[in-house]
Coordinates of C-alpha atoms in Angstrom, one line a residue:
Chain A
M1 CA 32.0 -60.0 1.7
L2 CA 30.5 -56.5 1.3
K3 CA 33.8 -54.9 2.3
E4 CA 35.6 -56.9 -0.4
L5 CA 33.0 -55.9 -3.0
I6 CA 33.4 -52.2 -2.1
F7 CA 37.2 -52.6 -2.3
L8 CA 37.0 -54.2 -5.7
I9 CA 34.6 -51.4 -7.0
G10 CA 37.1 -48.8 -5.8
I11 CA 40.1 -50.5 -7.4
G12 CA 38.1 -51.0 -10.6
L13 CA 37.1 -47.3 -10.8
I14 CA 40.7 -46.2 -10.3
T15 CA 41.9 -48.7 -13.0
I16 CA 39.3 -47.4 -15.4
G17 CA 40.5 -43.8 -14.7
I18 CA 44.1 -44.8 -15.4
I19 CA 43.1 -46.4 -18.7
F20 CA 41.3 -43.2 -19.6
K21 CA 44.4 -41.2 -18.7
I22 CA 46.6 -43.4 -20.9
I23 CA 44.2 -43.1 -23.8
S24 CA 44.1 -39.3 -23.5
S25 CA 47.9 -38.9 -23.3
I26 CA 48.2 -41.0 -26.4
G27 CA 45.6 -38.7 -28.0
L28 CA 47.5 -35.6 -26.9
L29 CA 50.6 -36.8 -28.7
R30 CA 49.0 -38.3 -31.8
L31 CA 46.0 -36.2 -32.8
P32 CA 46.6 -33.8 -35.7
D33 CA 44.5 -30.7 -34.7
F34 CA 44.5 -28.3 -31.7
Y35 CA 40.8 -28.8 -31.1
L36 CA 41.1 -32.6 -31.2
R37 CA 44.1 -32.4 -28.8
L38 CA 42.0 -30.3 -26.5
H39 CA 39.3 -32.9 -26.6
A40 CA 41.9 -35.5 -25.5
A41 CA 43.0 -33.3 -22.6
T42 CA 39.4 -33.0 -21.5
I43 CA 38.9 -36.8 -21.6
N44 CA 41.9 -36.9 -19.1
A45 CA 40.1 -34.6 -16.7
V46 CA 36.5 -35.8 -17.0
G47 CA 37.1 -39.6 -17.5
G48 CA 40.5 -40.0 -15.8
T49 CA 40.6 -37.7 -12.8
T50 CA 36.9 -37.8 -11.8
L51 CA 36.6 -41.6 -12.0
S52 CA 39.9 -42.0 -10.1
I53 CA 38.8 -39.7 -7.3
V54 CA 35.4 -41.3 -7.0
G55 CA 37.3 -44.6 -6.8
V56 CA 39.4 -43.2 -4.0
A57 CA 36.3 -42.0 -2.2
I58 CA 34.7 -45.5 -2.4
L59 CA 38.0 -47.2 -1.4
S60 CA 38.4 -44.9 1.6
L61 CA 35.2 -46.3 3.1
V62 CA 36.8 -49.7 3.8
C63 CA 40.2 -48.5 4.9
D64 CA 40.1 -49.4 8.6
F65 CA 43.4 -47.7 9.4
L66 CA 41.9 -44.3 8.7
G67 CA 39.4 -44.7 11.6
D68 CA 36.8 -42.0 11.8
L69 CA 38.7 -39.9 9.2
R70 CA 37.4 -42.0 6.4
I71 CA 34.1 -40.2 6.3
Y72 CA 36.0 -36.9 5.8
V73 CA 38.1 -38.5 3.1
F74 CA 35.0 -39.8 1.4
G75 CA 33.2 -36.5 1.5
S76 CA 36.1 -34.3 0.4
A77 CA 37.0 -36.7 -2.4
L78 CA 33.4 -36.6 -3.7
A79 CA 33.4 -32.7 -3.5
I80 CA 36.7 -32.5 -5.4
A81 CA 35.4 -34.9 -8.1
A82 CA 32.2 -32.7 -8.5
I83 CA 34.3 -29.5 -8.7
I84 CA 36.6 -31.0 -11.4
L85 CA 33.6 -32.3 -13.3
I86 CA 32.2 -28.7 -13.4
T87 CA 35.4 -26.8 -14.0
S88 CA 37.4 -28.7 -16.5
P89 CA 34.9 -29.0 -19.4
V90 CA 34.1 -25.3 -19.0
G91 CA 37.8 -24.5 -19.1
S92 CA 38.3 -26.3 -22.4
H93 CA 35.1 -24.8 -23.8
V94 CA 36.5 -21.3 -23.0
I95 CA 40.0 -22.2 -24.5
A96 CA 38.5 -23.6 -27.7
R97 CA 36.2 -20.5 -28.1
A98 CA 39.1 -18.1 -27.5
A99 CA 41.3 -20.0 -30.0
Y100 CA 38.6 -19.8 -32.6
K101 CA 37.6 -16.2 -32.0
S102 CA 41.2 -14.9 -31.9
K103 CA 42.0 -17.0 -35.1
T104 CA 45.2 -18.4 -33.6
E105 CA 44.2 -21.9 -34.4
L106 CA 41.7 -22.7 -37.3
P107 CA 40.0 -26.1 -37.3
K108 CA 41.3 -28.4 -40.0
Y109 CA 38.6 -31.1 -39.9
I110 CA 35.2 -29.4 -39.8
F111 CA 32.0 -30.2 -41.6
Y112 CA 29.5 -27.6 -40.2
D113 CA 30.7 -24.3 -38.7
E114 CA 27.9 -22.9 -36.6
L115 CA 30.1 -20.2 -35.0
R116 CA 31.2 -18.7 -38.3
K117 CA 27.6 -18.8 -39.8
G118 CA 26.1 -16.9 -36.9
E119 CA 29.0 -14.6 -36.3
S120 CA 27.0 -11.5 -36.0
N121 CA 24.5 -12.5 -33.3
A122 CA 24.8 -16.1 -32.2
Y123 CA 27.6 -16.1 -29.7
K124 CA 28.0 -13.3 -27.3
Chain B
M1 CA 67.3 -41.0 5.5
N2 CA 70.6 -39.2 5.4
F3 CA 70.7 -39.3 1.6
V4 CA 67.2 -37.9 1.2
W5 CA 67.9 -34.9 3.4
I6 CA 71.1 -34.1 1.6
M7 CA 69.2 -34.2 -1.7
I8 CA 66.5 -31.9 -0.4
I9 CA 68.9 -29.3 0.9
S10 CA 71.1 -29.5 -2.3
C11 CA 68.1 -29.0 -4.5
L12 CA 67.0 -25.9 -2.5
I13 CA 70.5 -24.4 -2.8
I14 CA 70.7 -25.2 -6.5
T15 CA 67.3 -23.5 -7.1
T16 CA 68.5 -20.4 -5.1
F17 CA 71.6 -20.0 -7.3
L18 CA 69.7 -20.7 -10.5
S19 CA 67.1 -18.1 -9.8
L20 CA 69.7 -15.6 -8.9
Y21 CA 71.6 -16.4 -12.2
G22 CA 68.3 -15.9 -14.1
I23 CA 67.6 -12.5 -12.4
A24 CA 71.1 -11.4 -13.2
T25 CA 71.3 -12.4 -16.9
R26 CA 67.8 -12.4 -18.4
P27 CA 67.0 -9.0 -20.0
N28 CA 63.2 -9.1 -19.8
M29 CA 61.8 -7.4 -16.7
I30 CA 58.8 -9.8 -16.3
K31 CA 61.1 -12.8 -16.5
K32 CA 63.2 -11.2 -13.7
I33 CA 60.1 -10.7 -11.5
V34 CA 58.9 -14.4 -12.1
L35 CA 62.4 -15.6 -11.1
Y36 CA 62.4 -13.3 -8.1
S37 CA 59.2 -14.9 -6.9
T38 CA 60.8 -18.3 -7.3
F39 CA 63.8 -17.0 -5.3
S40 CA 61.7 -15.8 -2.4
D41 CA 59.7 -19.0 -2.4
V42 CA 62.8 -21.1 -2.1
I43 CA 64.1 -19.0 0.8
N44 CA 60.7 -19.3 2.5
V45 CA 60.8 -23.1 2.2
F46 CA 64.3 -23.1 3.6
I47 CA 63.1 -21.1 6.6
I48 CA 60.2 -23.5 7.1
L49 CA 62.8 -26.4 7.0
L50 CA 64.7 -24.8 9.9
G51 CA 61.6 -25.1 12.1
Y52 CA 60.7 -28.7 11.0
R53 CA 61.2 -31.4 13.6
R54 CA 62.9 -34.5 12.3
S55 CA 61.2 -37.3 14.1
L56 CA 59.0 -40.2 13.3
N57 CA 55.7 -38.4 13.6
P58 CA 55.8 -34.7 13.9
R59 CA 52.5 -32.9 14.1
V60 CA 50.8 -29.6 13.0
P61 CA 50.9 -26.9 15.8
V62 CA 47.1 -27.1 16.3
L63 CA 45.4 -28.4 19.4
H64 CA 41.7 -28.7 20.4
L65 CA 39.9 -26.5 22.8
H66 CA 40.0 -28.3 26.1
P67 CA 43.3 -30.1 26.5
T68 CA 44.5 -31.8 29.6
S69 CA 48.0 -31.2 31.0
E70 CA 49.3 -34.5 29.6
E71 CA 48.0 -33.6 26.1
I72 CA 49.8 -30.2 26.4
A73 CA 53.1 -31.9 27.3
V74 CA 52.8 -34.3 24.4
F75 CA 51.9 -31.4 22.1
E76 CA 54.9 -29.4 23.2
M77 CA 57.3 -32.3 22.6
T78 CA 55.9 -33.4 19.2
S79 CA 54.7 -30.3 17.3
V80 CA 56.8 -28.4 14.8
D81 CA 57.9 -24.8 15.3
P82 CA 55.0 -22.2 15.0
I83 CA 57.2 -19.1 15.2
V84 CA 59.0 -19.9 12.0
Q85 CA 55.7 -20.4 10.2
T86 CA 54.4 -17.0 11.3
L87 CA 57.6 -15.3 10.1
V88 CA 57.1 -16.9 6.7
L89 CA 53.5 -15.9 6.7
T90 CA 54.6 -12.2 7.2
A91 CA 57.3 -12.6 4.6
I92 CA 54.9 -14.0 2.0
V93 CA 52.5 -11.0 2.5
I94 CA 55.2 -8.4 2.3
G95 CA 56.7 -10.2 -0.7
L96 CA 53.2 -10.1 -2.4
A97 CA 53.0 -6.3 -1.7
V98 CA 56.5 -5.8 -3.2
M99 CA 55.7 -8.0 -6.2
L100 CA 52.4 -6.1 -6.9
F101 CA 54.2 -2.8 -6.9
L102 CA 57.0 -4.1 -9.1
T103 CA 54.6 -5.4 -11.7
F104 CA 52.8 -2.1 -11.8
L105 CA 56.1 -0.3 -12.2
V106 CA 57.0 -2.6 -15.2
I107 CA 53.7 -1.6 -16.8
Q108 CA 54.5 2.1 -16.2
V109 CA 58.0 1.5 -17.7
Y110 CA 56.4 0.0 -20.8
R111 CA 54.2 3.1 -21.2
L112 CA 57.1 5.5 -20.9
Y113 CA 59.8 3.6 -22.9
G114 CA 57.8 1.3 -25.2
T115 CA 59.9 -1.7 -24.2
I116 CA 60.6 -3.8 -21.0
D117 CA 64.0 -5.0 -22.3
T118 CA 66.6 -3.6 -19.9
R119 CA 69.3 -3.2 -22.7
E120 CA 67.0 -1.1 -24.8
I121 CA 65.8 1.0 -21.8
A122 CA 69.5 1.7 -21.0
K123 CA 70.1 2.9 -24.6
K124 CA 67.0 5.1 -24.7
S125 CA 67.7 6.7 -21.4
R126 CA 71.2 7.4 -22.5
L127 CA 69.9 9.2 -25.6
R128 CA 67.6 11.3 -23.4
G129 CA 70.5 12.3 -21.3
Chain C
M1 CA 63.1 -43.3 5.1
L2 CA 59.6 -41.9 5.4
I3 CA 57.3 -41.5 2.4
S4 CA 56.8 -37.8 3.2
E5 CA 60.6 -37.2 2.9
V6 CA 60.7 -39.0 -0.4
L7 CA 57.8 -36.9 -1.7
L8 CA 59.6 -33.8 -0.5
A9 CA 62.8 -34.7 -2.3
Y10 CA 60.7 -35.4 -5.5
S11 CA 59.0 -32.1 -5.4
M12 CA 62.3 -30.3 -4.8
I13 CA 63.8 -32.0 -7.9
V14 CA 60.8 -31.0 -10.0
I15 CA 61.1 -27.4 -8.7
T16 CA 64.8 -27.3 -9.7
L17 CA 64.1 -28.6 -13.2
L18 CA 61.2 -26.1 -13.7
T19 CA 63.4 -23.2 -12.7
L20 CA 65.9 -24.2 -15.5
V21 CA 63.0 -24.3 -18.0
I22 CA 61.7 -21.0 -16.8
I23 CA 65.1 -19.4 -17.2
F24 CA 65.6 -20.6 -20.8
T25 CA 62.1 -20.3 -22.3
K26 CA 61.5 -17.3 -24.6
D27 CA 57.7 -17.2 -24.3
L28 CA 56.7 -15.3 -21.2
V29 CA 53.3 -16.9 -21.0
N30 CA 55.1 -20.2 -20.9
A31 CA 57.3 -19.0 -18.0
V32 CA 54.3 -17.7 -16.0
V33 CA 52.3 -21.0 -16.4
L34 CA 55.3 -23.0 -15.5
S35 CA 55.9 -20.8 -12.5
A36 CA 52.3 -21.5 -11.4
A37 CA 53.0 -25.2 -11.7
Q38 CA 56.2 -24.7 -9.7
S39 CA 54.1 -23.0 -7.0
I40 CA 51.9 -26.1 -6.7
F41 CA 55.0 -28.1 -5.9
F42 CA 56.0 -25.5 -3.4
V43 CA 52.6 -25.9 -1.8
I44 CA 53.1 -29.7 -1.6
A45 CA 56.5 -29.1 0.0
L46 CA 55.1 -26.7 2.5
Y47 CA 52.2 -29.2 3.4
L48 CA 54.7 -32.0 3.8
L49 CA 56.8 -29.8 6.1
L50 CA 53.6 -29.4 8.2
A51 CA 53.2 -25.7 7.6
V52 CA 49.5 -25.8 6.8
D53 CA 48.8 -22.1 7.4
V54 CA 51.6 -21.1 5.1
A55 CA 50.4 -23.6 2.4
L56 CA 46.9 -22.1 2.7
V57 CA 48.1 -18.6 2.2
Y58 CA 50.5 -19.7 -0.6
L59 CA 47.9 -21.5 -2.7
P60 CA 45.7 -18.5 -3.6
V61 CA 48.5 -16.0 -3.6
A62 CA 51.1 -17.8 -5.7
V63 CA 49.0 -20.1 -7.9
G64 CA 46.1 -17.7 -8.5
G65 CA 47.2 -14.2 -7.8
Y66 CA 50.7 -14.0 -9.1
S67 CA 50.0 -15.8 -12.3
L68 CA 46.9 -13.7 -13.0
I69 CA 48.8 -10.5 -12.3
F70 CA 51.7 -11.5 -14.5
L71 CA 49.5 -12.5 -17.3
Y72 CA 47.7 -9.2 -17.2
A73 CA 51.2 -7.5 -17.2
I74 CA 52.2 -9.5 -20.2
G75 CA 49.0 -8.6 -22.0
K76 CA 49.7 -4.9 -21.3
T77 CA 53.4 -5.2 -22.4
E78 CA 55.2 -7.7 -24.6
R79 CA 54.9 -11.5 -24.9
F80 CA 58.3 -12.6 -26.2
E81 CA 61.7 -12.1 -24.7
K82 CA 64.4 -11.0 -27.1
V83 CA 67.6 -12.9 -26.2
A84 CA 69.5 -12.3 -29.4
G85 CA 73.1 -11.3 -28.7
Y86 CA 73.3 -13.3 -25.5
S87 CA 75.6 -16.3 -25.7
R88 CA 77.1 -16.7 -22.3
K89 CA 77.5 -20.5 -22.1
L90 CA 80.8 -20.2 -20.3
I91 CA 79.3 -18.1 -17.5
F92 CA 76.4 -20.4 -17.2
L93 CA 78.6 -23.5 -17.1
S94 CA 80.9 -22.0 -14.5
V95 CA 77.9 -20.9 -12.4
M96 CA 76.4 -24.4 -12.6
A97 CA 79.7 -26.0 -11.6
F98 CA 80.2 -23.7 -8.7
M99 CA 76.6 -24.2 -7.7
L100 CA 76.7 -28.0 -7.7
I101 CA 79.9 -28.1 -5.6
A102 CA 78.5 -25.6 -3.1
A103 CA 75.1 -27.3 -2.9
L104 CA 76.6 -30.7 -2.3
L105 CA 79.0 -29.3 0.3
I106 CA 76.4 -27.4 2.2
G107 CA 73.9 -30.2 1.8
M108 CA 76.3 -32.8 3.2
L109 CA 77.4 -30.4 6.0
A110 CA 73.8 -29.7 6.9
G111 CA 72.6 -33.3 6.5
G112 CA 74.3 -35.0 9.3
Y113 CA 78.0 -34.1 9.4
T114 CA 77.7 -31.0 11.6
G115 CA 74.3 -31.6 13.1
W116 CA 71.0 -32.0 11.3
I117 CA 69.2 -29.0 9.6
P118 CA 65.8 -30.2 10.7
R119 CA 66.5 -30.7 14.3
E120 CA 65.0 -33.2 16.6
V121 CA 64.1 -30.7 19.3
T122 CA 62.6 -27.3 18.6
R123 CA 63.8 -24.0 20.1
P124 CA 62.8 -22.9 23.7
L125 CA 60.7 -20.0 22.4
A126 CA 58.6 -22.3 20.2
R127 CA 58.2 -24.7 23.2
F128 CA 57.0 -21.7 25.3
V129 CA 54.4 -20.8 22.7
L130 CA 53.2 -24.3 22.3
R131 CA 53.0 -24.8 26.1
S132 CA 51.1 -21.6 26.9
T133 CA 48.8 -20.9 24.1
I134 CA 45.8 -22.9 25.3
N135 CA 46.9 -23.8 28.8
H136 CA 43.7 -23.7 31.0
L137 CA 45.7 -24.6 34.2
N138 CA 48.3 -21.8 33.9
K139 CA 46.7 -18.7 32.3
T140 CA 49.7 -16.3 32.8
F141 CA 50.6 -16.1 29.1
W142 CA 47.7 -17.9 27.4
T143 CA 45.9 -16.6 24.3
S144 CA 42.9 -18.9 24.4
S145 CA 43.5 -20.0 20.8
P146 CA 44.3 -23.6 20.2
E147 CA 46.0 -22.8 16.9
A148 CA 49.6 -21.7 17.8
V149 CA 50.2 -19.9 14.4
S150 CA 47.2 -17.7 14.7
A151 CA 48.0 -17.0 18.3
T152 CA 51.5 -15.9 17.4
V153 CA 50.3 -13.8 14.5
W154 CA 47.7 -11.8 16.4
D155 CA 48.9 -12.0 20.0
Y156 CA 52.6 -12.7 20.6
R157 CA 53.8 -10.9 17.5
G158 CA 50.8 -8.6 16.8
L159 CA 52.8 -5.4 16.0
D160 CA 54.7 -7.2 13.3
T161 CA 51.4 -8.2 11.7
F162 CA 50.2 -4.7 11.9
F163 CA 53.3 -3.5 10.1
E164 CA 52.7 -6.2 7.4
I165 CA 49.2 -4.9 6.9
A166 CA 50.5 -1.4 6.6
V167 CA 53.1 -2.4 3.9
F168 CA 50.3 -4.1 1.9
Y169 CA 48.1 -1.0 2.2
G170 CA 51.0 1.2 1.1
S171 CA 51.7 -1.0 -2.0
I172 CA 48.0 -0.8 -3.1
A173 CA 48.1 3.0 -2.6
G174 CA 51.2 3.1 -4.9
C175 CA 49.5 0.9 -7.5
L176 CA 46.5 3.2 -7.5
A177 CA 48.8 6.2 -7.9
L178 CA 50.4 4.7 -11.0
F179 CA 46.9 4.1 -12.5
R180 CA 45.6 7.6 -11.5
F181 CA 43.5 8.2 -14.6
I182 CA 40.7 5.8 -13.8
D183 CA 38.0 8.5 -13.1
V184 CA 38.8 10.2 -16.4
V185 CA 38.5 6.8 -18.3
F186 CA 35.0 6.2 -17.0
K187 CA 33.9 9.8 -17.5
E188 CA 34.8 9.5 -21.2
R189 CA 33.5 6.0 -21.7
P190 CA 30.2 5.3 -20.0
I191 CA 29.6 1.7 -18.8
E192 CA 27.6 -0.4 -21.2
K193 CA 26.1 -3.5 -19.7
A194 CA 25.1 -5.6 -22.7
D195 CA 27.4 -7.7 -24.9
V196 CA 30.3 -8.2 -22.5
G197 CA 31.9 -11.3 -21.1
L198 CA 32.4 -14.9 -22.2
S199 CA 29.7 -17.3 -23.4
I200 CA 26.7 -18.3 -21.3
V201 CA 28.2 -21.7 -20.4
A202 CA 31.2 -20.0 -18.8
K203 CA 29.1 -17.5 -17.0
A204 CA 26.7 -20.0 -15.5
S205 CA 29.4 -22.4 -14.3
C206 CA 31.5 -19.5 -12.9
K207 CA 28.6 -18.4 -10.7
I208 CA 28.5 -21.9 -9.2
I209 CA 32.3 -21.9 -8.7
F210 CA 32.1 -18.5 -7.1
A211 CA 29.7 -19.7 -4.5
L212 CA 31.9 -22.7 -3.7
I213 CA 35.1 -20.6 -3.3
A214 CA 33.3 -18.0 -1.3
V215 CA 32.0 -20.6 1.2
A216 CA 35.5 -22.1 1.5
S217 CA 37.1 -18.7 2.1
A218 CA 34.4 -17.8 4.6
S219 CA 35.2 -21.0 6.5
L220 CA 38.9 -20.2 6.4
M221 CA 38.3 -16.7 7.7
L222 CA 35.8 -17.4 10.4
H223 CA 37.5 -20.6 11.7
G224 CA 41.1 -19.2 11.5
H225 CA 41.5 -19.2 15.3
L226 CA 40.5 -22.8 15.7
T227 CA 41.8 -24.6 12.6
P228 CA 44.5 -23.7 10.1
G229 CA 43.6 -20.6 8.2
G230 CA 43.1 -17.0 9.1
G231 CA 42.3 -13.5 7.8
F232 CA 44.9 -13.3 5.1
Q233 CA 44.2 -16.8 3.8
G234 CA 40.4 -16.3 3.7
G235 CA 40.7 -12.8 2.1
S236 CA 43.1 -13.9 -0.6
A237 CA 40.9 -16.9 -1.4
F238 CA 37.9 -14.7 -1.6
S239 CA 39.7 -12.4 -4.0
I240 CA 40.4 -15.3 -6.3
A241 CA 36.6 -16.0 -6.2
L242 CA 36.1 -12.3 -7.3
M243 CA 38.6 -13.0 -10.1
V244 CA 36.5 -16.0 -11.2
V245 CA 33.6 -13.5 -11.5
I246 CA 35.6 -10.7 -13.2
I247 CA 37.0 -12.8 -16.1
P248 CA 33.8 -14.3 -17.5
L249 CA 31.3 -11.6 -16.5
S250 CA 33.7 -8.7 -17.2
Q251 CA 34.6 -5.9 -14.8
Y252 CA 31.4 -4.1 -15.7
F253 CA 29.4 -6.6 -13.7
L254 CA 31.2 -5.7 -10.5
R255 CA 31.1 -2.0 -11.3
G256 CA 27.3 -2.3 -12.0
L257 CA 27.0 -3.8 -8.5
G258 CA 28.6 -0.6 -7.1
L259 CA 32.0 -2.2 -6.3
E260 CA 34.2 0.5 -7.7
E261 CA 37.7 1.4 -6.7
R262 CA 36.7 4.2 -4.3
R263 CA 34.1 2.1 -2.5
L264 CA 36.5 -0.9 -2.2
M265 CA 39.2 1.5 -0.8
L266 CA 36.5 2.7 1.7
L267 CA 35.8 -0.9 2.7
R268 CA 39.5 -1.6 3.1
S269 CA 39.9 1.5 5.3
I270 CA 36.9 0.5 7.4
G271 CA 38.5 -2.9 8.0
L272 CA 41.8 -1.3 9.0
T273 CA 40.1 1.2 11.3
L274 CA 38.2 -1.5 13.1
I275 CA 41.5 -3.4 13.5
A276 CA 43.1 -0.2 14.9
L277 CA 40.2 0.3 17.3
L278 CA 40.4 -3.3 18.5
I279 CA 44.1 -3.0 19.3
L280 CA 43.9 0.4 20.9
L281 CA 40.9 -0.3 23.1
P282 CA 42.9 -2.3 25.7
A283 CA 45.4 0.6 26.0
A284 CA 42.6 3.0 26.8
L285 CA 41.1 0.6 29.4
G286 CA 44.2 0.0 31.5
G287 CA 46.1 -2.6 29.4
Y288 CA 48.6 -2.4 26.7
I289 CA 48.5 -2.2 22.9
F290 CA 47.5 -5.5 21.1
Q291 CA 46.4 -7.1 24.4
N292 CA 44.1 -10.0 24.1
Q293 CA 43.8 -11.9 27.4
A294 CA 44.1 -10.5 30.9
K295 CA 47.7 -10.6 32.3
L296 CA 48.9 -10.3 35.9
W297 CA 50.0 -6.7 35.4
A298 CA 47.3 -5.5 33.0
D299 CA 43.8 -6.4 34.0
F300 CA 41.9 -6.2 30.7
G301 CA 40.8 -9.1 28.6
Y302 CA 38.4 -9.7 25.7
P303 CA 35.8 -12.4 26.5
T304 CA 36.8 -15.8 25.2
I305 CA 33.2 -17.0 24.5
I306 CA 30.5 -14.8 23.0
G307 CA 27.1 -16.4 22.6
G308 CA 28.3 -19.9 22.8
F309 CA 30.9 -19.4 20.1
W310 CA 34.6 -19.6 21.1
T311 CA 36.1 -16.3 19.7
S312 CA 39.6 -16.6 21.3
G313 CA 39.3 -13.0 22.6
S314 CA 40.0 -10.5 19.8
I315 CA 41.6 -13.0 17.4
F316 CA 38.3 -13.9 15.7
F317 CA 37.4 -10.3 15.0
L318 CA 41.0 -9.4 13.9
N319 CA 40.8 -12.3 11.4
L320 CA 37.4 -11.2 10.1
F321 CA 38.4 -7.5 9.6
D322 CA 41.8 -8.5 8.1
G323 CA 40.1 -10.8 5.6
M324 CA 37.7 -8.1 4.6
A325 CA 40.5 -5.6 4.1
V326 CA 42.7 -8.0 2.1
A327 CA 39.8 -9.1 -0.1
A328 CA 39.0 -5.5 -0.9
G329 CA 42.6 -4.7 -1.6
F330 CA 43.0 -7.5 -4.1
A331 CA 39.7 -6.6 -5.7
I332 CA 41.1 -3.1 -6.3
I333 CA 44.2 -4.5 -8.0
F334 CA 42.2 -6.9 -10.3
L335 CA 39.7 -4.1 -11.2
I336 CA 42.4 -1.6 -12.2
L337 CA 44.3 -4.3 -14.1
S338 CA 41.3 -5.3 -16.2
I339 CA 40.8 -1.8 -17.6
P340 CA 42.1 -1.8 -21.3
E341 CA 45.6 -0.3 -21.7
E342 CA 44.6 2.0 -24.6
C343 CA 42.7 4.3 -22.4
F344 CA 45.7 5.0 -20.2
K345 CA 48.1 5.4 -23.2
R346 CA 45.8 7.9 -24.8
L347 CA 45.4 9.9 -21.5
M348 CA 49.2 9.8 -20.8
K349 CA 49.8 11.0 -24.4
V350 CA 52.3 8.2 -25.1
K351 CA 53.6 8.1 -28.7
P352 CA 52.3 5.0 -30.5

C-alpha cells in the first residue's frame, strides 16, 4: 500500500514536471519579448527539471531491482535537484542583467524601471 | 544489433570527414580550432570503441580492495580494456595543451594583423613582403 | 539490441548533425555553445562505452574549459565569420557523397562482415593488467590499486604520464610568454577592490557553487586510486570552480587573496618537483624510476596503507600533486585571459 502510494507520488511529480516543460517550450516559441522568453526558459529549469528529478528520487525508493543502490540514486538525485534549483535562476538573472546593461535587448513591456532609475548607485 | 553498430561507426566516420572539411574550407581561425576539437574528440571515441567489449554485460575496470581469486577471474573476463582508456586520457591532456597554445596564438595573430580571417592575413603578409 | 547501444547511436547522430550546424553557422558564439553541447553528447557516449575516467576528465575540460577559453578568445578578437566569396557547393556535395559511401562501406566492413570492431575478447595485455593490478595472491606485478586505469596511468605507463605533464607545463609557459606584459599592466593600473563583479545575487550563489564543486573535485582527487577519477580530473574540476569565482567576483578577488600568476606558477612547480622526488626516490634506494611496489628484482616498495588509509603506494600522492599542479596551471590561464585586451594592445603599440 505504502509502496504504491510512493510510486504514484513519484510518477505524479514527473508528470507535473513534464507539463511544466511543455508549457515553457510553448512560451519560448510564442512570447514576444526576450525577457519574457527568458522567464519561460527558467520555468523549464525550476518547475520542469527540479520537479522531475525529485520525482525520480522518490520513484527510485521503491525500485526493487536497484537493490542497495537505490539510496545512492535517491541522494544524488536530490543533490542534483538542489544544485539546479540554485544555479538556473541565478543564470537567467545574470543573463537578463547583462542584456539590459549592454542594451542588446530593451524590454518592450515595462511599467516600472528600477534599474534605469537608480543607474548611478543601485546596482553594482 | 548489427544495424546499430553499423550506424554508430558510420556516424563516427561521417563526423571525422565533416570536421576535416570544415577545417579545410572555413576561413576563420577560431572556427578551425573548434572543428579541430571535434575532430580529436571523434578520434578519441573511436579509440575507446576499439577497447570496448561487445558482450551482454561488460563492466568498468574497477574492482574492490580485497578480491578473491574467483572475483579476479570474472573481472578479467568481463571488464573492458583499461590500456586504451589511459591512452585516450593522455591524448586528451596533450590535446588540451595544444588547444590552449593555439588559442593564444590566434589572439596574438589578431593583435599583429587586426584580423583572424586567413585570406586577409595572406593578403597582408604578402604586402609586407 | 541493448538500450545502451541505441542511446550510443542516438548520441552519435546528434553529434553528426551538430557538426554540420557548427560548420555552417556564421556566429562564432553560436559555434562555441553548440560545440559545448556536442561535448555533452561525447561525454554520454564515453560513459556508455564504460570509459568513466575519460568521461570525468572530458566533462570539465571540454564542456567547461574549452568553451570558456574560446569565448574569451572571441571576446578578444572578432565575433562573426566573413564567408562572402565562398560558394563551394560542388565541393561540399562531392565531399558528402564520398563520405557517405566511405562511411557505409567501412561501417559495414567493421560491423560484422570482417569481424566486429568492438570485440568480444579483449587483448592479452589488457587481460594481464586486469589480472595483476590488485592480485593479493600473486604480487609479482601488482600495483595495489583496484582501479586499473589509475594503475596503468601511474605505474605501468608512468613515464608517458610524466611526458604528458611536461607537455602541459610547456604549453602554459608558451601562453605566459605570449602574454609577457602582465607585470607592466599591473604596475600602471593599481588594483581597485570596490565596484567590480556582477550583482550580489550572483556573487552569493557562486560562493555556494564554488564550495560544492571544490568538494566534488577533492573527492575525485583524493579517491582517484580507489574509484574512477584521479589527479587530472580533480585538478581540472577545481579549476572550473575557480572560474566560477573569477567570473562573478572578478579577477581582482583572486589577486587580492594573493593568487597571482607568479605564485600560481610557484605552486605548480612545487607540485611537479614533488612528483619528480616521488618518482626518483626508488631509483636512489635500489629500485628503478617510477617504481611503486616491490618487485622480485628491485626490493623497494612504498607502503600500501598509511594510518589506516589505503594509499596504493605512491599513486595517492602522485594524484594529489598532479591535481594541485593542474589546478594551478588552469588558474594561470584563466587569470591572464581575464585581463582586458586594451592593456596589451597599448603596450605592444598596435595600430588601432
